[in-house]
Amino acid sequence: MGSNSSRIGDLPKNEYLKKLSGTESVSENDPFWNQLLSFSFPAPTSSTELKLLEEATISVCRSLVENNPRTGNLGALIKVFLSRTKELKLSAECQNHIFIWQTHNALFIICCLLKVFIYEMSEEELQLHFTYEEKSPGSYSSDSEDLLEELLCCLMQLITDIPLLDITYEISVEAVSTMVVFLSCQLFHKEVLRQSISHKYLMRGRCLPYTSKLVKTLLYNFIRQEKPPPPGAHVFPQQSDAGGLLYGLASGVATGLWTVFTLGGVGSKAAAAPEVSSPLANQSLLLLLVLANLTDAADAPNPYRQAIMSFKNTQDSSPFPSSIPHAFQINFNSLYMALCEQQTSDQATLLLYTLLHQNSNIRTYMLARTDMENLVLPILEILYHVEERNSHHVYMALIVLLILTEDDGFNRSIHEVMLKNITWYSERVLTEISLGSLLILVVIRTIQYNMTRTRDKYLHTNCLAALANMSAQFRSLHQYAAQRIISLFSLLSKKHNKVLEQATQSLRGSLSSSDVPLPDYAQDLNVIEEVIRMMLEIINSCLTNSLHHNPNLVYALLYKRDLFEQFRTHPSFQDIMQNIDLVITFFSSRLLQAGAELSVERVLEIIKQGVVALPKDRLRKFPELKFKYVEEEQPEEFFIPYVWSLVYNSAVGLYWNPQDIQLFTMDSD
């Protein structure tokens, strides 16, 4: 072995790994642990690299699974790690690189082992493996310390208490990843777990007091987006004449090192850059989402969700009510800026949804911001590129918009924000447009995409609900936005006529052949009429509440007034058509009086003048259109598979064999 690098395929033959997983018990005080933990290789930064590592070490891990009941070596390794973490904070302050390096290696091995143990056995069996002791092979003592709980508490302390420095960055990432692994038993169950040993430890007992501090730290890790230190920056100088990545240690320690290896072998090309710029921020966000979506215990709500629901701004000096547990304060401005910058990822959009939906403090703060375009524009860009996003990400973005549009202040303010040159909007050059008009354009485009591609009623419902919430506050609609509203109605009208014609032909055909089953055109017709009704209500809401602010919408209505003829006498639309018909008739009359060959500018001028003379008392009042997002009765069935799909697909820190995963056999995509 010595200082020569070896291939990753040689790991199963490594003498230290063979001893750890073999039949011989190793005392936690044995010098062997210093030798085992003195290895170095570039930290895996992708699922591909982790897959290579897992494939190389799976035989070692399974050997330990078999022998640990007799040796208790897993418990000894964990005790070695726990004893070292007691000095970790001091080591960071003293820049003790060797100590931190070896402690990280211990945690890295534990994390790799845990993944295999969790896959190979039930949680009850895993708990037994934590209680086997060297002094009594093959047995366990019920009154012995609970190593599993102690390890979890230690990980929480490590995440929250160890200062984030170049030399501690990797161990912080590893601590977060190991906690995710602890909770990963969910991946191997098709149903949502509602009782779990790991849940029990996290929701009560010794771990519970760390709840608010852990949530706060994970949020700040997300906010800060700390990049990993450059290679070598977090360790002491390497020997220039070494054949691998050996550190310049004293020779007495160096002779006991693992065979050093790189994932690609000596002289290979550098690994591809990680897909995320901050592994710590990414893993912290994933852990936060996993914790927030743990199911409630039978006798207590999820404390991590409670913490997310109740935290306040650091500038808020009001006391927390005694009834709110796990409360803390965080800088809302920093959180807002991070959320604005990170919306390209599913997990950041899911966090935004979670905060807006569950924390009234953050929702109030965001709605009071004067720079909402920084948050709304990334959400609109997600929807604009709907064909490139997974359905869950699109849903989350739409629900975020729906929650925002529940607020009238938001609906007014977005029409006051003027934007220039939206480069990602390619259908038409938009040199200047309000944020409100752009929002309308993108939502309508999403509806049209859904009509021709996915045909998802839930997507339609959310899009139309957001437009309906905004409709009474439409202001100075851009001419293109007004055109698109009417164009969407035109598309719906054509679809209605087509379905109606198909239903009529089908009915005629059934008279001559009673054996052929009829397609359910009645249901299709009912759905399309519901959508048409909603569009008419949106147009009507704008006309009755803000007609004088929207001459472009009136112009578009007049230009396509023939579209509405067929709906005047339709029993499903007669009532809502009264106002629209009144507006069309009134302005059509004024245009006739003005003569033929009118320019666009002249028509708009006549409309603006006519608004003052329109007898508004003749416009029928309808109930205000207001839709609120209501979470489903069992949201876990959607959110837990979604969160774990994000963890599973994460590029950093974790790998699971896709053949082993059970959770995603649910329709979670």
XYZ file of C-alpha atoms in Angstrom:
669
model
C 0.000 0.000 0.000
C 2.331 2.704 1.250
C 2.029 5.983 -0.616
C 0.962 4.543 -3.948
C -2.568 5.229 -5.073
C -4.767 2.274 -5.862
C -7.869 1.791 -7.889
C -11.248 2.091 -6.223
C -11.818 -1.552 -7.149
C -9.131 -2.548 -4.648
C -11.099 -1.260 -1.670
C -12.726 -4.629 -0.798
C -9.212 -6.019 -0.292
C -8.127 -3.156 1.972
C -6.820 -4.693 5.229
C -8.315 -2.002 7.480
C -11.773 -2.288 5.969
C -11.515 -6.082 6.174
C -10.652 -5.835 9.860
C -13.530 -3.440 10.538
C -16.011 -5.765 8.860
C -14.412 -9.044 9.923
C -14.991 -11.446 12.795
C -12.550 -9.804 15.234
C -13.838 -7.314 17.789
C -11.918 -4.039 17.873
C -11.929 -2.028 21.085
C -12.810 1.646 20.775
C -9.392 2.401 22.368
C -7.447 0.378 19.798
C -4.832 2.326 17.723
C -6.451 0.680 14.718
C -8.990 3.507 14.517
C -6.316 6.151 13.894
C -5.005 4.000 11.083
C -8.443 3.326 9.606
C -9.393 6.983 9.634
C -6.187 8.278 8.054
C -7.267 8.098 4.437
C -7.824 10.746 1.843
C -9.497 11.013 -1.506
C -11.420 13.722 -3.307
C -14.890 13.948 -1.794
C -17.530 12.536 -4.180
C -19.539 15.354 -5.709
C -22.097 13.492 -7.805
C -24.345 10.479 -7.746
C -22.125 8.830 -10.368
C -19.041 9.089 -8.159
C -20.959 7.849 -5.138
C -22.295 4.920 -7.144
C -18.716 3.864 -7.939
C -17.808 4.080 -4.274
C -20.885 2.155 -3.149
C -20.349 -0.609 -5.684
C -16.738 -0.988 -4.513
C -17.587 -1.152 -0.809
C -20.919 -3.001 -0.750
C -19.254 -6.341 0.022
C -17.416 -4.803 2.978
C -20.637 -3.254 4.297
C -22.563 -6.514 4.005
C -19.782 -8.359 5.758
C -20.120 -5.950 8.660
C -23.899 -6.480 8.680
C -23.241 -10.199 9.103
C -20.444 -9.974 11.684
C -21.435 -6.948 13.751
C -23.783 -8.908 16.090
C -20.677 -10.802 17.266
C -18.081 -8.014 17.100
C -19.957 -4.803 17.936
C -17.525 -2.940 15.641
C -20.215 -0.574 14.354
C -20.854 0.589 17.908
C -17.129 0.936 18.546
C -16.713 3.094 15.413
C -19.602 5.303 16.471
C -18.169 5.674 19.983
C -14.825 6.700 18.457
C -16.639 9.330 16.394
C -18.689 10.562 19.375
C -15.603 10.933 21.556
C -13.879 12.967 18.860
C -16.809 15.329 18.309
C -16.528 16.509 21.917
C -13.276 18.209 20.941
C -14.287 19.234 17.427
C -15.225 22.827 18.210
C -11.914 23.409 19.989
C -10.072 21.705 17.130
C -11.700 24.087 14.656
C -10.656 27.085 16.715
C -7.111 25.723 16.972
C -6.997 24.797 13.264
C -6.252 21.156 14.135
C -6.489 19.843 10.597
C -5.527 16.236 11.324
C -8.124 15.800 14.055
C -10.939 17.292 11.945
C -9.841 15.310 8.904
C -9.979 11.995 10.778
C -13.299 12.875 12.431
C -14.764 13.637 9.006
C -13.504 10.295 7.730
C -15.167 8.503 10.650
C -18.491 10.163 9.844
C -18.070 9.421 6.135
C -17.641 5.707 6.875
C -20.633 5.746 9.252
C -22.801 7.383 6.583
C -21.788 4.806 3.958
C -22.470 1.961 6.390
C -25.815 3.382 7.482
C -27.105 3.463 3.914
C -26.428 -0.255 3.525
C -27.773 -1.142 6.981
C -31.001 0.778 6.346
C -31.431 -0.977 3.013
C -30.650 -4.445 4.388
C -32.848 -4.426 7.507
C -35.798 -2.961 9.358
C -35.428 -0.068 11.770
C -35.872 -2.433 14.708
C -32.976 -4.581 13.484
C -30.896 -1.463 12.872
C -31.525 -0.347 16.442
C -30.235 -3.717 17.674
C -27.020 -3.262 15.680
C -26.397 -0.078 17.630
C -26.625 -1.964 20.922
C -24.330 -4.924 20.281
C -21.240 -4.658 22.475
C -17.733 -6.037 22.131
C -17.661 -7.408 25.680
C -20.724 -9.564 25.078
C -20.695 -10.653 21.424
C -24.052 -11.459 19.923
C -26.001 -9.969 22.798
C -27.262 -6.601 23.803
C -28.140 -4.797 26.969
C -31.396 -2.910 27.253
C -29.975 -0.546 29.834
C -26.940 0.409 27.740
C -26.658 3.910 26.306
C -28.768 4.529 23.230
C -26.076 5.033 20.612
C -28.597 5.730 17.867
C -30.141 8.628 19.747
C -26.733 9.848 20.863
C -25.448 9.836 17.294
C -28.476 11.806 16.081
C -28.048 14.368 18.849
C -24.353 14.603 18.051
C -25.092 15.264 14.371
C -27.518 18.032 15.323
C -24.913 19.583 17.609
C -22.271 19.319 14.905
C -24.515 21.066 12.348
C -25.562 23.840 14.712
C -22.464 24.465 16.844
C -19.352 23.878 14.739
C -18.186 27.127 13.075
C -18.260 26.959 9.282
C -14.641 27.253 8.133
C -12.688 25.859 5.207
C -11.478 22.984 7.382
C -14.970 22.163 8.723
C -16.959 22.547 5.478
C -16.823 18.889 4.455
C -17.711 17.530 7.873
C -20.681 19.912 8.007
C -21.904 18.601 4.640
C -21.375 15.028 5.830
C -23.340 15.637 9.037
C -26.319 16.956 7.068
C -26.133 14.077 4.581
C -25.943 11.507 7.383
C -29.138 12.903 8.920
C -30.854 12.550 5.538
C -29.635 8.940 5.387
C -31.056 8.325 8.872
C -34.478 9.293 7.548
C -34.123 7.455 4.228
C -36.026 4.349 5.362
C -38.990 6.152 3.718
C -37.443 5.399 0.334
C -37.944 1.677 0.839
C -41.664 1.880 1.604
C -44.432 2.482 -0.913
C -46.719 4.006 1.691
C -46.011 7.193 3.655
C -44.432 6.262 6.997
C -46.395 7.596 9.936
C -44.464 5.796 12.655
C -40.711 5.439 12.587
C -37.920 5.012 15.121
C -35.924 7.851 13.562
C -39.041 10.080 13.661
C -39.491 9.207 17.321
C -35.933 10.236 18.188
C -36.227 13.527 16.309
C -39.604 14.511 17.748
C -39.073 13.801 21.414
C -36.360 13.069 23.927
C -32.846 14.453 23.762
C -33.061 15.720 20.165
C -36.170 17.860 20.669
C -34.414 20.868 22.312
C -32.281 21.295 19.162
C -35.318 21.763 16.899
C -35.363 25.542 16.458
C -31.573 25.831 16.365
C -31.330 23.142 13.684
C -34.050 24.700 11.501
C -32.435 28.117 11.875
C -28.977 26.779 10.951
C -30.284 24.925 7.896
C -32.052 28.086 6.732
C -28.903 30.149 7.175
C -26.892 27.516 5.288
C -29.365 27.954 2.429
C -29.193 31.747 2.691
C -25.407 31.958 2.677
C -24.843 29.536 -0.221
C -21.268 28.951 0.968
C -19.172 27.384 -1.764
C -16.824 24.536 -0.871
C -13.216 25.530 -0.320
C -10.865 25.012 -3.255
C -9.041 21.649 -3.283
C -6.332 21.613 -0.641
C -7.489 24.801 1.052
C -8.967 22.925 3.992
C -6.059 20.584 4.637
C -2.423 20.848 5.468
C 0.180 20.835 2.683
C 0.630 17.656 0.699
C 3.975 16.013 0.155
C 5.219 17.069 -3.236
C 6.943 13.746 -3.847
C 4.035 11.534 -2.838
C 2.561 9.321 -5.498
C -0.998 10.020 -4.416
C -2.814 12.360 -2.066
C -0.974 11.488 1.137
C -0.794 14.240 3.683
C 2.493 15.295 5.173
C 2.033 13.395 8.418
C 4.608 12.096 10.820
C 6.039 8.879 9.466
C 4.677 6.838 12.370
C 1.128 7.665 11.327
C 1.795 7.598 7.604
C 2.879 3.956 7.654
C -0.558 2.993 8.941
C -2.575 4.836 6.312
C -5.238 3.271 4.183
C -4.249 2.708 0.621
C -4.990 6.126 -0.802
C -7.205 6.220 -3.861
C -8.916 8.619 -6.176
C -12.276 7.969 -7.722
C -10.866 8.207 -11.203
C -7.436 6.774 -10.613
C -4.048 8.511 -10.802
C -3.623 10.914 -13.658
C -7.277 10.881 -14.575
C -9.057 14.020 -15.645
C -10.520 16.175 -12.912
C -14.038 15.264 -11.920
C -16.809 17.220 -13.551
C -17.853 20.330 -11.682
C -20.674 19.700 -9.195
C -24.138 20.556 -10.433
C -24.760 22.841 -7.464
C -22.476 25.647 -6.402
C -22.976 25.040 -2.683
C -23.260 21.402 -1.567
C -23.860 22.517 2.021
C -26.724 24.825 1.049
C -28.251 22.172 -1.202
C -28.067 19.370 1.359
C -29.265 21.663 4.155
C -32.329 22.643 2.146
C -33.128 19.009 1.357
C -32.822 18.034 5.029
C -35.005 20.979 6.025
C -37.716 19.888 3.581
C -37.522 16.282 4.774
C -37.879 17.391 8.406
C -40.719 19.799 7.589
C -42.657 16.994 5.882
C -42.313 14.338 8.565
C -45.757 13.137 9.557
C -47.067 14.239 12.941
C -46.644 11.887 15.866
C -49.794 10.418 17.389
C -49.481 12.631 20.448
C -47.595 15.657 19.130
C -47.290 17.750 15.951
C -44.098 17.798 13.917
C -41.834 20.230 15.833
C -39.788 21.122 12.733
C -42.933 22.180 10.904
C -43.919 24.169 14.000
C -40.568 25.957 13.907
C -40.982 26.778 10.204
C -44.502 28.045 10.814
C -43.593 30.430 13.631
C -40.160 32.015 13.124
C -40.021 35.814 12.948
C -37.877 38.575 11.498
C -34.836 39.660 13.480
C -36.251 43.202 13.329
C -39.464 42.088 15.026
C -39.095 42.939 18.722
C -42.511 41.671 19.818
C -42.357 38.741 22.264
C -43.249 35.236 21.157
C -46.502 33.928 22.618
C -45.841 31.271 25.247
C -48.043 28.899 23.261
C -45.599 28.832 20.316
C -42.843 26.230 20.774
C -39.529 26.119 18.914
C -39.697 29.786 17.910
C -36.666 31.715 16.683
C -35.746 34.786 14.635
C -33.985 35.070 11.299
C -33.082 37.879 8.914
C -36.037 38.056 6.526
C -34.241 40.296 4.027
C -31.419 37.764 3.598
C -33.906 34.915 3.288
C -35.952 36.827 0.718
C -32.881 37.582 -1.404
C -31.759 33.943 -1.316
C -35.223 32.747 -2.334
C -35.256 35.182 -5.258
C -31.869 33.968 -6.483
C -32.432 30.213 -6.140
C -35.807 29.608 -7.802
C -34.287 27.602 -10.654
C -34.289 24.558 -8.354
C -37.360 22.544 -7.343
C -36.336 22.530 -3.714
C -36.049 26.325 -3.489
C -39.516 26.748 -5.009
C -40.872 24.148 -2.590
C -39.307 26.069 0.315
C -40.870 29.295 -0.946
C -44.263 27.581 -1.138
C -43.825 26.128 2.370
C -42.953 29.508 3.887
C -45.710 31.420 2.093
C -48.308 28.797 2.923
C -47.363 28.059 6.531
C -45.615 31.109 7.992
C -47.849 34.188 8.169
C -44.895 36.350 9.287
C -42.875 35.686 6.143
C -45.968 35.978 3.922
C -46.821 39.406 5.370
C -43.207 40.515 4.964
C -42.962 39.396 1.339
C -46.241 40.998 0.336
C -45.042 44.293 1.818
C -41.848 44.308 -0.272
C -41.543 46.989 -2.918
C -39.370 44.780 -5.128
C -41.700 41.826 -5.618
C -40.570 41.566 -9.241
C -37.354 39.953 -7.965
C -39.418 37.052 -6.639
C -42.212 36.927 -9.224
C -40.043 37.035 -12.350
C -38.159 33.776 -11.556
C -41.508 32.091 -10.853
C -42.875 33.311 -14.205
C -39.769 32.059 -15.964
C -40.368 28.574 -14.506
C -43.896 28.616 -15.945
C -42.754 30.050 -19.254
C -40.386 27.111 -19.732
C -43.071 24.647 -18.646
C -42.013 22.033 -21.175
C -38.545 21.879 -19.579
C -39.795 21.519 -15.976
C -41.239 18.565 -14.140
C -44.921 18.777 -13.277
C -44.307 19.173 -9.531
C -42.113 22.242 -10.053
C -44.769 23.809 -12.286
C -47.477 23.094 -9.700
C -45.428 24.669 -6.914
C -44.778 27.783 -9.008
C -48.489 28.095 -9.818
C -49.516 27.628 -6.197
C -47.023 30.315 -5.148
C -48.713 32.698 -7.611
C -52.141 31.672 -6.347
C -51.140 32.396 -2.734
C -49.694 35.782 -3.725
C -52.796 36.743 -5.715
C -54.995 36.175 -2.672
C -53.741 39.603 -1.539
C -55.364 42.668 -3.156
C -52.326 44.808 -2.394
C -50.151 42.459 -4.435
C -52.677 42.492 -7.289
C -52.594 46.302 -7.384
C -48.846 46.754 -6.980
C -47.792 44.383 -9.776
C -49.454 46.679 -12.327
C -47.361 49.591 -11.068
C -44.021 47.819 -11.651
C -42.765 48.478 -15.179
C -40.316 46.076 -16.792
C -38.119 46.545 -19.834
C -36.859 43.977 -22.346
C -37.870 40.609 -20.898
C -35.298 38.582 -22.817
C -36.650 35.120 -21.961
C -40.101 35.925 -23.371
C -39.659 34.990 -27.043
C -43.195 35.086 -28.542
C -43.066 38.832 -28.892
C -40.621 41.634 -28.169
C -41.765 43.314 -24.969
C -39.850 46.574 -24.732
C -41.932 47.757 -21.797
C -44.687 45.968 -19.892
C -46.036 45.909 -16.351
C -45.320 42.946 -14.117
C -49.074 42.358 -13.894
C -49.512 42.155 -17.668
C -46.517 39.830 -17.961
C -47.980 37.589 -15.268
C -51.247 37.410 -17.225
C -49.381 36.540 -20.446
C -47.402 33.728 -18.823
C -50.396 32.215 -17.027
C -52.458 32.275 -20.240
C -49.582 30.638 -22.112
C -49.488 27.922 -19.426
C -53.224 27.323 -19.892
C -52.815 27.052 -23.662
C -49.864 24.670 -23.286
C -51.919 22.550 -20.910
C -54.890 22.480 -23.313
C -52.769 21.069 -26.129
C -50.338 18.872 -24.176
C -51.000 17.675 -20.627
C -54.738 18.447 -20.306
C -54.495 18.572 -16.536
C -57.643 19.942 -14.905
C -55.746 20.784 -11.694
C -53.333 22.967 -13.686
C -56.247 24.763 -15.390
C -57.945 25.341 -12.063
C -54.924 26.991 -10.468
C -54.145 29.157 -13.492
C -57.722 30.410 -13.766
C -57.954 30.946 -10.002
C -54.878 33.203 -10.085
C -56.306 35.221 -13.004
C -59.666 35.469 -11.238
C -58.041 36.772 -8.046
C -56.273 39.470 -10.058
C -59.140 40.396 -12.370
C -60.782 43.103 -10.240
C -57.404 44.828 -9.952
C -56.350 44.695 -13.617
C -54.781 48.065 -14.417
C -53.484 49.488 -17.708
C -53.317 46.079 -19.351
C -50.732 45.892 -22.098
C -52.420 45.598 -25.494
C -50.813 42.189 -26.048
C -52.055 40.927 -22.662
C -55.584 42.117 -23.518
C -55.364 40.377 -26.898
C -54.217 37.133 -25.304
C -57.138 37.132 -22.863
C -59.576 37.343 -25.775
C -57.515 34.891 -27.862
C -57.740 32.350 -25.067
C -61.495 32.811 -24.998
C -61.518 32.338 -28.773
C -59.599 29.074 -28.429
C -62.030 27.854 -25.769
C -64.973 28.846 -27.962
C -63.645 26.824 -30.904
C -63.000 23.858 -28.635
C -66.557 24.142 -27.288
C -68.006 24.161 -30.800
C -65.905 21.167 -31.810
C -66.950 19.075 -28.811
C -70.577 20.119 -29.321
C -70.427 19.048 -32.978
C -68.825 15.710 -32.043
C -71.526 15.104 -29.434
C -74.256 15.860 -31.993
C -72.751 13.556 -34.634
C -72.264 10.831 -32.062
C -75.866 11.109 -30.971
C -77.077 10.813 -34.592
C -74.882 7.797 -35.141
C -76.222 6.083 -32.066
C -79.734 6.130 -33.542
C -78.622 3.770 -36.322
C -76.237 1.606 -34.255
C -77.154 1.023 -30.643
C -74.332 -1.497 -30.099
C -71.487 1.037 -30.289
C -70.687 2.709 -26.920
C -70.807 6.502 -27.011
C -67.772 8.583 -25.983
C -68.459 10.697 -22.902
C -68.840 13.992 -24.757
C -71.194 15.271 -22.067
C -68.364 15.243 -19.530
C -65.966 16.938 -21.975
C -68.579 19.567 -22.715
C -69.191 20.162 -19.026
C -65.475 20.716 -18.367
C -65.010 23.128 -21.281
C -68.119 25.069 -20.274
C -66.797 25.405 -16.724
C -63.583 26.928 -18.117
C -65.506 29.246 -20.480
C -67.701 30.369 -17.605
C -64.579 31.153 -15.572
C -63.078 33.186 -18.416
C -66.286 35.172 -18.813
C -66.315 35.851 -15.072
C -62.714 37.103 -15.256
C -63.540 39.465 -18.144
C -66.706 40.600 -16.375
C -64.845 41.235 -13.113
C -62.387 43.502 -14.909
C -65.159 45.396 -16.737
C -67.239 45.986 -13.603
C -64.358 46.911 -11.304
C -61.720 48.607 -13.448
C -63.174 49.351 -16.877
C -61.791 52.905 -16.919
C -58.265 51.520 -16.360
C -58.346 49.060 -19.270
C -59.151 50.577 -22.684
C -57.008 47.906 -24.371
C -59.273 45.147 -23.065
C -62.372 46.969 -24.334
C -60.647 47.405 -27.721
C -59.864 43.657 -27.861
C -63.461 42.839 -26.910
C -64.845 45.044 -29.687
C -62.407 43.656 -32.238
C -63.567 40.087 -31.500
C -67.159 40.845 -30.495
C -68.558 38.183 -32.841
C -67.044 35.519 -30.549
C -69.571 36.320 -27.836
C -72.715 36.134 -29.971
C -73.293 32.420 -29.459
C -73.106 32.728 -25.665
C -75.732 35.473 -25.250
C -78.627 33.036 -25.091
C -76.761 30.004 -23.754
C -78.379 29.021 -20.416
C -74.986 28.492 -18.741
C -73.727 31.976 -19.619
C -76.766 34.250 -20.002
C -76.351 35.973 -16.652
C -72.639 36.677 -16.937
C -73.023 37.783 -20.577
C -75.352 40.658 -19.661
C -72.561 42.998 -18.587
C -70.209 42.021 -21.403
C -73.000 42.464 -23.940
C -73.858 45.863 -22.481
C -70.252 47.062 -22.802
C -69.900 45.712 -26.355
C -73.206 47.287 -27.460
C -72.492 50.638 -25.829
C -69.018 51.114 -27.322
C -69.990 49.648 -30.713
C -72.686 52.318 -30.950
C -70.216 55.090 -30.170
C -67.793 53.805 -32.781
C -70.566 53.758 -35.404
C -71.360 57.378 -34.594
C -67.696 58.292 -35.066
C -67.707 56.987 -38.652
C -65.707 54.430 -40.617
C -61.954 53.956 -41.183
C -60.958 54.795 -37.611
C -57.314 54.441 -36.558
C -56.340 52.395 -33.520
C -55.454 55.596 -31.681
C -58.851 57.137 -32.501
C -60.719 54.005 -31.346
C -58.834 54.042 -28.034
C -59.615 57.724 -27.619
C -63.346 57.067 -28.173
C -63.212 54.214 -25.639
C -61.540 56.420 -23.021
C -64.152 59.130 -23.550
C -67.008 56.612 -23.516
C -65.994 55.118 -20.172
C -67.173 58.310 -18.460
C -70.596 58.150 -20.125
C -71.207 54.418 -19.611
C -74.246 53.908 -17.310
C -72.449 51.862 -14.643
C -75.626 51.453 -12.618
C -76.854 49.115 -15.365
C -73.905 46.760 -14.805
C -75.040 43.817 -12.744
C -73.070 43.137 -9.559
C -71.618 39.678 -9.105
C -69.870 38.218 -6.038
C -66.173 39.079 -5.909
C -63.959 36.420 -7.441
C -61.678 35.105 -4.706
C -59.947 31.758 -4.633
C -57.723 30.513 -1.841
C -55.241 27.708 -2.026
C -56.396 24.854 0.185
C -54.009 22.009 0.841
C -55.455 18.587 0.256
C -56.701 16.592 3.227
C -53.710 14.246 3.046
C -50.907 16.382 1.606
C -48.275 13.889 2.746
C -49.312 11.605 -0.112
C -48.093 14.268 -2.531
C -45.353 16.128 -0.687
C -43.388 13.297 0.914
C -42.775 11.419 -2.367
C -41.989 14.771 -3.992
C -39.431 15.730 -1.339
C -37.752 12.339 -1.488
C -37.632 12.480 -5.275
C -35.667 15.727 -4.876
C -33.294 14.046 -2.416
C -32.956 11.034 -4.677
C -32.132 13.179 -7.714
C -29.754 15.466 -5.864
C -26.325 15.635 -7.460
C -24.467 15.961 -4.180
C -23.706 13.669 -1.314
C -26.063 10.697 -1.742
C -26.679 7.752 -4.006
C -29.332 5.038 -3.950
C -29.739 2.167 -6.356
C -32.900 2.932 -8.384
C -33.873 -0.758 -8.281
C -34.126 -0.572 -4.493
C -36.477 2.399 -4.298
C -40.108 1.645 -3.480
C -41.568 5.086 -2.757
C -41.660 6.320 -6.341
C -43.746 3.404 -7.532
C -46.448 5.779 -6.305
C -47.428 8.218 -9.045
C -45.128 10.890 -7.664
C -43.903 12.467 -10.891
